[in-house]
């Protein structure tokens, strides 16, 4: 046996193995930092220098299962007929009315407006507070207490002047029901998983700040009057150097969710 050749081959293999180990180590270091707890494989957002409120990460969706739903725009023509205080527009799909007497609105008091919504607006109890500006207070429709997200066909918007709500416009979806066929209720992923999906798809980077994440139904198919709505996480993100807050919709019933950049 040629011991000199064997020794040379051994040294070559030894060096080659060490080079491979170094390459593996470098690749591991260069990967996105993942939480050391391999059992859950969670992203360590603090280590990645991405701010995410604990209140968002700790939201529980245990045993919460939802399915896709469909709904169609309501025609308010019948409600407005014979009522001089109500008018419609957009082929009857939008109801308009004055708030008389006007209702006081300020930063510390939305109860009176909510009471008006519940008692004087058509199916007002199915709407929840969504957005507040200097001139408007918007409520969004819910289905089984879960909001219909960012949908102009399912809102009540009050016009506000000098801290007084003086009129409103309403749209509404009706005949809301789970989709027909084989689609069944599926377990909702956690908000952490939704935010991690944004991270792995490079929507979230160093110095980004997650403002909030909330669960709702988001329209993925919009026909003239009928919509298909899917459970989604609506995630609000502030990117450094950008004035606006960006909104992302993350499919909430898939472990490999689709993402919509709104």
PDB file of C-alpha atoms in Angstrom:
ATOM      1  CA  UNK A   1       0.000   0.000   0.000  1.00  0.00           C
ATOM      2  CA  UNK A   2       1.223   3.472  -0.872  1.00  0.00           C
ATOM      3  CA  UNK A   3       1.096   5.086   2.577  1.00  0.00           C
ATOM      4  CA  UNK A   4       2.316   8.412   1.267  1.00  0.00           C
ATOM      5  CA  UNK A   5      -0.576   8.612  -1.209  1.00  0.00           C
ATOM      6  CA  UNK A   6      -3.049   7.457   1.483  1.00  0.00           C
ATOM      7  CA  UNK A   7      -1.800  10.138   3.852  1.00  0.00           C
ATOM      8  CA  UNK A   8      -2.151  12.776   1.143  1.00  0.00           C
ATOM      9  CA  UNK A   9      -5.732  11.662   0.359  1.00  0.00           C
ATOM     10  CA  UNK A  10      -6.628  11.668   4.043  1.00  0.00           C
ATOM     11  CA  UNK A  11      -5.319  15.216   4.470  1.00  0.00           C
ATOM     12  CA  UNK A  12      -7.196  16.308   1.333  1.00  0.00           C
ATOM     13  CA  UNK A  13     -10.462  14.794   2.564  1.00  0.00           C
ATOM     14  CA  UNK A  14      -9.958  16.306   6.009  1.00  0.00           C
ATOM     15  CA  UNK A  15      -9.398  19.781   4.539  1.00  0.00           C
ATOM     16  CA  UNK A  16     -12.384  19.365   2.200  1.00  0.00           C
ATOM     17  CA  UNK A  17     -14.677  18.378   5.076  1.00  0.00           C
ATOM     18  CA  UNK A  18     -13.532  21.361   7.099  1.00  0.00           C
ATOM     19  CA  UNK A  19     -14.152  23.709   4.168  1.00  0.00           C
ATOM     20  CA  UNK A  20     -17.672  22.295   3.817  1.00  0.00           C
ATOM     21  CA  UNK A  21     -18.321  22.785   7.535  1.00  0.00           C
ATOM     22  CA  UNK A  22     -17.129  26.380   7.297  1.00  0.00           C
ATOM     23  CA  UNK A  23     -19.435  27.012   4.323  1.00  0.00           C
ATOM     24  CA  UNK A  24     -22.389  25.489   6.181  1.00  0.00           C
ATOM     25  CA  UNK A  25     -21.621  27.644   9.214  1.00  0.00           C
ATOM     26  CA  UNK A  26     -21.364  30.828   7.136  1.00  0.00           C
ATOM     27  CA  UNK A  27     -24.651  30.079   5.389  1.00  0.00           C
ATOM     28  CA  UNK A  28     -26.287  29.483   8.741  1.00  0.00           C
ATOM     29  CA  UNK A  29     -25.010  32.786  10.091  1.00  0.00           C
ATOM     30  CA  UNK A  30     -26.152  34.649   7.000  1.00  0.00           C
ATOM     31  CA  UNK A  31     -29.664  33.256   7.140  1.00  0.00           C
ATOM     32  CA  UNK A  32     -32.455  35.248   8.717  1.00  0.00           C
ATOM     33  CA  UNK A  33     -32.098  34.934  12.465  1.00  0.00           C
ATOM     34  CA  UNK A  34     -34.641  32.494  13.792  1.00  0.00           C
ATOM     35  CA  UNK A  35     -35.563  32.029  17.419  1.00  0.00           C
ATOM     36  CA  UNK A  36     -33.349  29.383  18.947  1.00  0.00           C
ATOM     37  CA  UNK A  37     -36.375  27.475  20.106  1.00  0.00           C
ATOM     38  CA  UNK A  38     -36.487  24.906  17.332  1.00  0.00           C
ATOM     39  CA  UNK A  39     -39.739  23.527  18.664  1.00  0.00           C
ATOM     40  CA  UNK A  40     -41.727  26.460  17.306  1.00  0.00           C
ATOM     41  CA  UNK A  41     -39.235  27.977  14.841  1.00  0.00           C
ATOM     42  CA  UNK A  42     -40.464  31.495  15.616  1.00  0.00           C
ATOM     43  CA  UNK A  43     -38.820  34.600  14.203  1.00  0.00           C
ATOM     44  CA  UNK A  44     -37.114  36.673  16.868  1.00  0.00           C
ATOM     45  CA  UNK A  45     -38.400  40.077  15.794  1.00  0.00           C
ATOM     46  CA  UNK A  46     -36.410  41.865  18.474  1.00  0.00           C
ATOM     47  CA  UNK A  47     -33.215  40.339  17.141  1.00  0.00           C
ATOM     48  CA  UNK A  48     -34.260  41.289  13.609  1.00  0.00           C
ATOM     49  CA  UNK A  49     -34.839  44.880  14.850  1.00  0.00           C
ATOM     50  CA  UNK A  50     -38.501  44.838  13.811  1.00  0.00           C
ATOM     51  CA  UNK A  51     -40.953  46.305  16.304  1.00  0.00           C
ATOM     52  CA  UNK A  52     -44.082  44.238  16.938  1.00  0.00           C
ATOM     53  CA  UNK A  53     -46.357  44.978  19.928  1.00  0.00           C
ATOM     54  CA  UNK A  54     -46.664  42.135  22.430  1.00  0.00           C
ATOM     55  CA  UNK A  55     -50.421  42.714  22.383  1.00  0.00           C
ATOM     56  CA  UNK A  56     -50.440  41.683  18.715  1.00  0.00           C
ATOM     57  CA  UNK A  57     -48.209  38.628  19.096  1.00  0.00           C
ATOM     58  CA  UNK A  58     -50.191  37.361  22.084  1.00  0.00           C
ATOM     59  CA  UNK A  59     -53.618  37.403  20.394  1.00  0.00           C
ATOM     60  CA  UNK A  60     -55.180  33.975  20.699  1.00  0.00           C
ATOM     61  CA  UNK A  61     -57.070  32.203  17.915  1.00  0.00           C
ATOM     62  CA  UNK A  62     -57.253  28.842  19.641  1.00  0.00           C
ATOM     63  CA  UNK A  63     -60.019  26.668  18.185  1.00  0.00           C
ATOM     64  CA  UNK A  64     -61.139  29.522  15.891  1.00  0.00           C
ATOM     65  CA  UNK A  65     -62.173  28.091  12.525  1.00  0.00           C
ATOM     66  CA  UNK A  66     -63.623  30.139   9.663  1.00  0.00           C
ATOM     67  CA  UNK A  67     -64.561  29.623   6.034  1.00  0.00           C
ATOM     68  CA  UNK A  68     -64.909  31.811   2.974  1.00  0.00           C
ATOM     69  CA  UNK A  69     -68.217  33.658   2.685  1.00  0.00           C
ATOM     70  CA  UNK A  70     -70.231  35.303  -0.058  1.00  0.00           C
ATOM     71  CA  UNK A  71     -72.555  38.285   0.076  1.00  0.00           C
ATOM     72  CA  UNK A  72     -74.312  40.747  -2.195  1.00  0.00           C
ATOM     73  CA  UNK A  73     -74.909  44.472  -2.007  1.00  0.00           C
ATOM     74  CA  UNK A  74     -78.222  45.460  -0.472  1.00  0.00           C
ATOM     75  CA  UNK A  75     -80.696  47.579  -2.421  1.00  0.00           C
ATOM     76  CA  UNK A  76     -82.124  50.225  -0.054  1.00  0.00           C
ATOM     77  CA  UNK A  77     -84.840  51.386  -2.451  1.00  0.00           C
ATOM     78  CA  UNK A  78     -87.577  49.722  -0.414  1.00  0.00           C
ATOM     79  CA  UNK A  79     -86.385  51.386   2.816  1.00  0.00           C
ATOM     80  CA  UNK A  80     -86.281  54.832   1.215  1.00  0.00           C
ATOM     81  CA  UNK A  81     -89.631  54.537  -0.549  1.00  0.00           C
ATOM     82  CA  UNK A  82     -92.208  56.728   1.136  1.00  0.00           C
ATOM     83  CA  UNK A  83     -89.708  58.103   3.686  1.00  0.00           C
ATOM     84  CA  UNK A  84     -88.825  61.730   2.965  1.00  0.00           C
ATOM     85  CA  UNK A  85     -85.868  61.568   5.376  1.00  0.00           C
ATOM     86  CA  UNK A  86     -84.096  58.859   3.373  1.00  0.00           C
ATOM     87  CA  UNK A  87     -82.592  59.014  -0.103  1.00  0.00           C
ATOM     88  CA  UNK A  88     -80.599  56.553  -2.157  1.00  0.00           C
ATOM     89  CA  UNK A  89     -77.831  56.752  -4.737  1.00  0.00           C
ATOM     90  CA  UNK A  90     -75.695  54.328  -6.752  1.00  0.00           C
ATOM     91  CA  UNK A  91     -78.760  52.476  -8.081  1.00  0.00           C
ATOM     92  CA  UNK A  92     -80.171  52.094  -4.580  1.00  0.00           C
ATOM     93  CA  UNK A  93     -77.007  50.562  -3.134  1.00  0.00           C
ATOM     94  CA  UNK A  94     -76.226  53.586  -0.919  1.00  0.00           C
ATOM     95  CA  UNK A  95     -78.625  55.002   1.668  1.00  0.00           C
ATOM     96  CA  UNK A  96     -78.273  58.632   2.778  1.00  0.00           C
ATOM     97  CA  UNK A  97     -79.915  60.513   5.649  1.00  0.00           C
ATOM     98  CA  UNK A  98     -79.519  63.538   7.897  1.00  0.00           C
ATOM     99  CA  UNK A  99     -78.857  63.129  11.600  1.00  0.00           C
ATOM    100  CA  UNK A 100     -81.559  65.266  13.163  1.00  0.00           C
ATOM    101  CA  UNK A 101     -80.975  66.388  15.800  1.00  0.00           C
ATOM    102  CA  UNK A 102     -77.212  66.219  15.322  1.00  0.00           C
ATOM    103  CA  UNK A 103     -75.115  64.068  17.662  1.00  0.00           C
ATOM    104  CA  UNK A 104     -72.092  65.358  19.575  1.00  0.00           C
ATOM    105  CA  UNK A 105     -68.807  63.661  18.670  1.00  0.00           C
ATOM    106  CA  UNK A 106     -65.393  64.192  20.253  1.00  0.00           C
ATOM    107  CA  UNK A 107     -62.338  62.234  21.268  1.00  0.00           C
ATOM    108  CA  UNK A 108     -63.889  61.307  24.596  1.00  0.00           C
ATOM    109  CA  UNK A 109     -67.420  60.597  23.454  1.00  0.00           C
ATOM    110  CA  UNK A 110     -68.477  58.158  20.769  1.00  0.00           C
ATOM    111  CA  UNK A 111     -71.139  56.511  22.910  1.00  0.00           C
ATOM    112  CA  UNK A 112     -73.897  58.868  21.746  1.00  0.00           C
ATOM    113  CA  UNK A 113     -73.019  58.198  18.123  1.00  0.00           C
ATOM    114  CA  UNK A 114     -72.951  54.447  18.735  1.00  0.00           C
ATOM    115  CA  UNK A 115     -76.371  54.689  20.398  1.00  0.00           C
ATOM    116  CA  UNK A 116     -77.672  56.556  17.349  1.00  0.00           C
ATOM    117  CA  UNK A 117     -76.169  53.925  15.047  1.00  0.00           C
ATOM    118  CA  UNK A 118     -77.783  51.106  17.029  1.00  0.00           C
ATOM    119  CA  UNK A 119     -81.210  52.723  17.266  1.00  0.00           C
ATOM    120  CA  UNK A 120     -81.676  54.721  14.059  1.00  0.00           C
ATOM    121  CA  UNK A 121     -79.540  53.153  11.317  1.00  0.00           C
ATOM    122  CA  UNK A 122     -80.717  50.083   9.426  1.00  0.00           C
ATOM    123  CA  UNK A 123     -79.179  47.031  11.153  1.00  0.00           C
ATOM    124  CA  UNK A 124     -76.833  49.440  12.912  1.00  0.00           C
ATOM    125  CA  UNK A 125     -75.904  46.927  15.592  1.00  0.00           C
ATOM    126  CA  UNK A 126     -74.010  44.895  12.998  1.00  0.00           C
ATOM    127  CA  UNK A 127     -71.469  47.699  12.462  1.00  0.00           C
ATOM    128  CA  UNK A 128     -68.378  48.474  14.522  1.00  0.00           C
ATOM    129  CA  UNK A 129     -66.080  51.490  14.732  1.00  0.00           C
ATOM    130  CA  UNK A 130     -63.407  51.437  12.042  1.00  0.00           C
ATOM    131  CA  UNK A 131     -61.811  54.836  11.390  1.00  0.00           C
ATOM    132  CA  UNK A 132     -61.924  58.399  12.693  1.00  0.00           C
ATOM    133  CA  UNK A 133     -60.851  61.561  10.884  1.00  0.00           C
ATOM    134  CA  UNK A 134     -61.543  65.248  11.497  1.00  0.00           C
ATOM    135  CA  UNK A 135     -64.553  65.139   9.155  1.00  0.00           C
ATOM    136  CA  UNK A 136     -65.779  61.550   9.301  1.00  0.00           C
ATOM    137  CA  UNK A 137     -66.438  58.657  11.629  1.00  0.00           C
ATOM    138  CA  UNK A 138     -66.609  55.329   9.827  1.00  0.00           C
ATOM    139  CA  UNK A 139     -68.135  52.056  10.968  1.00  0.00           C
ATOM    140  CA  UNK A 140     -67.693  48.748   9.165  1.00  0.00           C
ATOM    141  CA  UNK A 141     -70.147  45.911   8.882  1.00  0.00           C
ATOM    142  CA  UNK A 142     -69.477  42.658  10.710  1.00  0.00           C
ATOM    143  CA  UNK A 143     -70.463  39.060  10.097  1.00  0.00           C
ATOM    144  CA  UNK A 144     -70.803  36.985  13.253  1.00  0.00           C
ATOM    145  CA  UNK A 145     -68.852  39.703  15.091  1.00  0.00           C
ATOM    146  CA  UNK A 146     -65.925  39.602  12.641  1.00  0.00           C
ATOM    147  CA  UNK A 147     -65.431  42.776  10.551  1.00  0.00           C
ATOM    148  CA  UNK A 148     -65.645  43.018   6.781  1.00  0.00           C
ATOM    149  CA  UNK A 149     -62.352  44.752   6.075  1.00  0.00           C
ATOM    150  CA  UNK A 150     -61.762  47.793   3.892  1.00  0.00           C
ATOM    151  CA  UNK A 151     -64.941  47.328   1.888  1.00  0.00           C
ATOM    152  CA  UNK A 152     -66.851  50.300   0.499  1.00  0.00           C
ATOM    153  CA  UNK A 153     -69.923  48.079   0.125  1.00  0.00           C
ATOM    154  CA  UNK A 154     -70.257  47.496   3.882  1.00  0.00           C
ATOM    155  CA  UNK A 155     -69.867  50.769   5.815  1.00  0.00           C
ATOM    156  CA  UNK A 156     -71.686  53.536   7.620  1.00  0.00           C
ATOM    157  CA  UNK A 157     -69.897  56.885   7.389  1.00  0.00           C
ATOM    158  CA  UNK A 158     -71.004  59.863   9.470  1.00  0.00           C
ATOM    159  CA  UNK A 159     -70.155  63.376   8.311  1.00  0.00           C
ATOM    160  CA  UNK A 160     -68.865  65.489  11.201  1.00  0.00           C
ATOM    161  CA  UNK A 161     -68.867  69.294  11.356  1.00  0.00           C
ATOM    162  CA  UNK A 162     -67.801  71.241  14.455  1.00  0.00           C
ATOM    163  CA  UNK A 163     -67.902  68.058  16.549  1.00  0.00           C
ATOM    164  CA  UNK A 164     -71.443  67.283  15.408  1.00  0.00           C
ATOM    165  CA  UNK A 165     -72.512  64.297  13.309  1.00  0.00           C
ATOM    166  CA  UNK A 166     -74.969  65.813  10.852  1.00  0.00           C
ATOM    167  CA  UNK A 167     -75.568  63.101   8.216  1.00  0.00           C
ATOM    168  CA  UNK A 168     -74.543  59.606   7.196  1.00  0.00           C
ATOM    169  CA  UNK A 169     -74.161  57.311   4.197  1.00  0.00           C
ATOM    170  CA  UNK A 170     -74.702  53.583   4.460  1.00  0.00           C
ATOM    171  CA  UNK A 171     -73.829  50.570   2.344  1.00  0.00           C
ATOM    172  CA  UNK A 172     -74.500  46.995   3.353  1.00  0.00           C
ATOM    173  CA  UNK A 173     -73.987  43.401   2.302  1.00  0.00           C
ATOM    174  CA  UNK A 174     -76.807  40.910   2.730  1.00  0.00           C
ATOM    175  CA  UNK A 175     -77.432  37.208   2.190  1.00  0.00           C
ATOM    176  CA  UNK A 176     -74.016  36.566   3.720  1.00  0.00           C
ATOM    177  CA  UNK A 177     -73.298  32.862   4.024  1.00  0.00           C
ATOM    178  CA  UNK A 178     -70.459  30.331   3.812  1.00  0.00           C
ATOM    179  CA  UNK A 179     -69.454  29.364   0.296  1.00  0.00           C
ATOM    180  CA  UNK A 180     -71.169  26.351  -1.196  1.00  0.00           C
ATOM    181  CA  UNK A 181     -69.334  23.201  -2.157  1.00  0.00           C
ATOM    182  CA  UNK A 182     -66.445  21.473  -0.464  1.00  0.00           C
ATOM    183  CA  UNK A 183     -64.953  24.495   1.305  1.00  0.00           C
ATOM    184  CA  UNK A 184     -65.003  23.878   5.044  1.00  0.00           C
ATOM    185  CA  UNK A 185     -64.061  25.865   8.091  1.00  0.00           C
ATOM    186  CA  UNK A 186     -60.328  25.962   8.648  1.00  0.00           C
ATOM    187  CA  UNK A 187     -58.192  26.818  11.630  1.00  0.00           C
ATOM    188  CA  UNK A 188     -57.077  30.461  11.726  1.00  0.00           C
ATOM    189  CA  UNK A 189     -53.321  31.001  11.855  1.00  0.00           C
ATOM    190  CA  UNK A 190     -51.981  33.195  14.636  1.00  0.00           C
ATOM    191  CA  UNK A 191     -51.156  36.856  14.002  1.00  0.00           C
ATOM    192  CA  UNK A 192     -47.521  35.933  14.656  1.00  0.00           C
ATOM    193  CA  UNK A 193     -47.631  33.475  11.734  1.00  0.00           C
ATOM    194  CA  UNK A 194     -49.181  36.152   9.522  1.00  0.00           C
ATOM    195  CA  UNK A 195     -46.460  38.650  10.431  1.00  0.00           C
ATOM    196  CA  UNK A 196     -43.788  36.019   9.932  1.00  0.00           C
ATOM    197  CA  UNK A 197     -45.196  35.432   6.437  1.00  0.00           C
ATOM    198  CA  UNK A 198     -44.644  39.116   5.722  1.00  0.00           C
ATOM    199  CA  UNK A 199     -41.088  38.783   7.030  1.00  0.00           C
ATOM    200  CA  UNK A 200     -40.221  35.685   4.993  1.00  0.00           C
ATOM    201  CA  UNK A 201     -41.655  37.333   1.867  1.00  0.00           C
ATOM    202  CA  UNK A 202     -39.532  40.445   2.524  1.00  0.00           C
ATOM    203  CA  UNK A 203     -42.393  42.820   3.211  1.00  0.00           C
ATOM    204  CA  UNK A 204     -40.887  43.320   6.676  1.00  0.00           C
ATOM    205  CA  UNK A 205     -37.296  44.385   7.137  1.00  0.00           C
ATOM    206  CA  UNK A 206     -34.996  45.925   9.716  1.00  0.00           C
ATOM    207  CA  UNK A 207     -36.399  49.033  11.463  1.00  0.00           C
ATOM    208  CA  UNK A 208     -39.975  48.377  10.299  1.00  0.00           C
ATOM    209  CA  UNK A 209     -42.745  48.757  12.855  1.00  0.00           C
ATOM    210  CA  UNK A 210     -45.925  46.691  12.960  1.00  0.00           C
ATOM    211  CA  UNK A 211     -48.738  48.917  14.223  1.00  0.00           C
ATOM    212  CA  UNK A 212     -51.557  46.401  14.511  1.00  0.00           C
ATOM    213  CA  UNK A 213     -53.002  43.172  13.172  1.00  0.00           C
ATOM    214  CA  UNK A 214     -56.684  42.317  13.162  1.00  0.00           C
ATOM    215  CA  UNK A 215     -58.731  39.467  11.791  1.00  0.00           C
ATOM    216  CA  UNK A 216     -61.565  39.980   9.335  1.00  0.00           C
ATOM    217  CA  UNK A 217     -63.085  39.105   5.988  1.00  0.00           C
ATOM    218  CA  UNK A 218     -61.403  40.590   2.939  1.00  0.00           C
ATOM    219  CA  UNK A 219     -62.926  40.590  -0.539  1.00  0.00           C
ATOM    220  CA  UNK A 220     -60.887  38.536  -3.000  1.00  0.00           C
ATOM    221  CA  UNK A 221     -63.495  38.442  -5.790  1.00  0.00           C
ATOM    222  CA  UNK A 222     -65.669  41.475  -6.556  1.00  0.00           C
ATOM    223  CA  UNK A 223     -68.415  41.185  -9.121  1.00  0.00           C
ATOM    224  CA  UNK A 224     -71.015  43.911  -9.741  1.00  0.00           C
ATOM    225  CA  UNK A 225     -73.159  42.983  -6.746  1.00  0.00           C
ATOM    226  CA  UNK A 226     -71.687  39.748  -5.362  1.00  0.00           C
ATOM    227  CA  UNK A 227     -68.432  39.325  -3.456  1.00  0.00           C
ATOM    228  CA  UNK A 228     -66.329  36.409  -2.240  1.00  0.00           C
ATOM    229  CA  UNK A 229     -64.683  37.189   1.075  1.00  0.00           C
ATOM    230  CA  UNK A 230     -61.838  35.303   2.679  1.00  0.00           C
ATOM    231  CA  UNK A 231     -60.577  35.300   6.298  1.00  0.00           C
ATOM    232  CA  UNK A 232     -57.496  37.536   6.351  1.00  0.00           C
ATOM    233  CA  UNK A 233     -55.202  39.220   8.806  1.00  0.00           C
ATOM    234  CA  UNK A 234     -55.029  42.948   8.137  1.00  0.00           C
ATOM    235  CA  UNK A 235     -51.533  44.060   9.177  1.00  0.00           C
ATOM    236  CA  UNK A 236     -50.603  47.740   9.444  1.00  0.00           C
ATOM    237  CA  UNK A 237     -46.894  48.505   9.005  1.00  0.00           C
ATOM    238  CA  UNK A 238     -44.822  51.679   9.256  1.00  0.00           C
ATOM    239  CA  UNK A 239     -41.717  51.582   7.074  1.00  0.00           C
ATOM    240  CA  UNK A 240     -38.824  53.917   7.945  1.00  0.00           C
ATOM    241  CA  UNK A 241     -38.680  57.027   5.785  1.00  0.00           C
ATOM    242  CA  UNK A 242     -42.282  56.598   4.606  1.00  0.00           C
ATOM    243  CA  UNK A 243     -45.069  58.930   5.701  1.00  0.00           C
ATOM    244  CA  UNK A 244     -47.986  56.578   5.087  1.00  0.00           C
ATOM    245  CA  UNK A 245     -48.876  53.441   7.006  1.00  0.00           C
ATOM    246  CA  UNK A 246     -48.937  50.420   4.687  1.00  0.00           C
ATOM    247  CA  UNK A 247     -51.655  47.785   4.876  1.00  0.00           C
ATOM    248  CA  UNK A 248     -51.120  44.121   4.043  1.00  0.00           C
ATOM    249  CA  UNK A 249     -53.736  41.393   3.875  1.00  0.00           C
ATOM    250  CA  UNK A 250     -52.498  37.925   4.773  1.00  0.00           C
ATOM    251  CA  UNK A 251     -54.607  34.818   4.121  1.00  0.00           C
ATOM    252  CA  UNK A 252     -55.608  33.544   7.553  1.00  0.00           C
ATOM    253  CA  UNK A 253     -56.501  29.918   6.821  1.00  0.00           C
ATOM    254  CA  UNK A 254     -53.285  28.730   5.164  1.00  0.00           C
ATOM    255  CA  UNK A 255     -49.853  27.839   6.505  1.00  0.00           C
ATOM    256  CA  UNK A 256     -48.446  29.178   3.231  1.00  0.00           C
ATOM    257  CA  UNK A 257     -50.615  32.287   2.996  1.00  0.00           C
ATOM    258  CA  UNK A 258     -51.106  34.573   0.033  1.00  0.00           C
ATOM    259  CA  UNK A 259     -50.338  38.247   0.672  1.00  0.00           C
ATOM    260  CA  UNK A 260     -52.036  41.282  -0.822  1.00  0.00           C
ATOM    261  CA  UNK A 261     -50.246  44.622  -0.659  1.00  0.00           C
ATOM    262  CA  UNK A 262     -53.054  47.163  -0.480  1.00  0.00           C
TER     263      UNK A 262
END
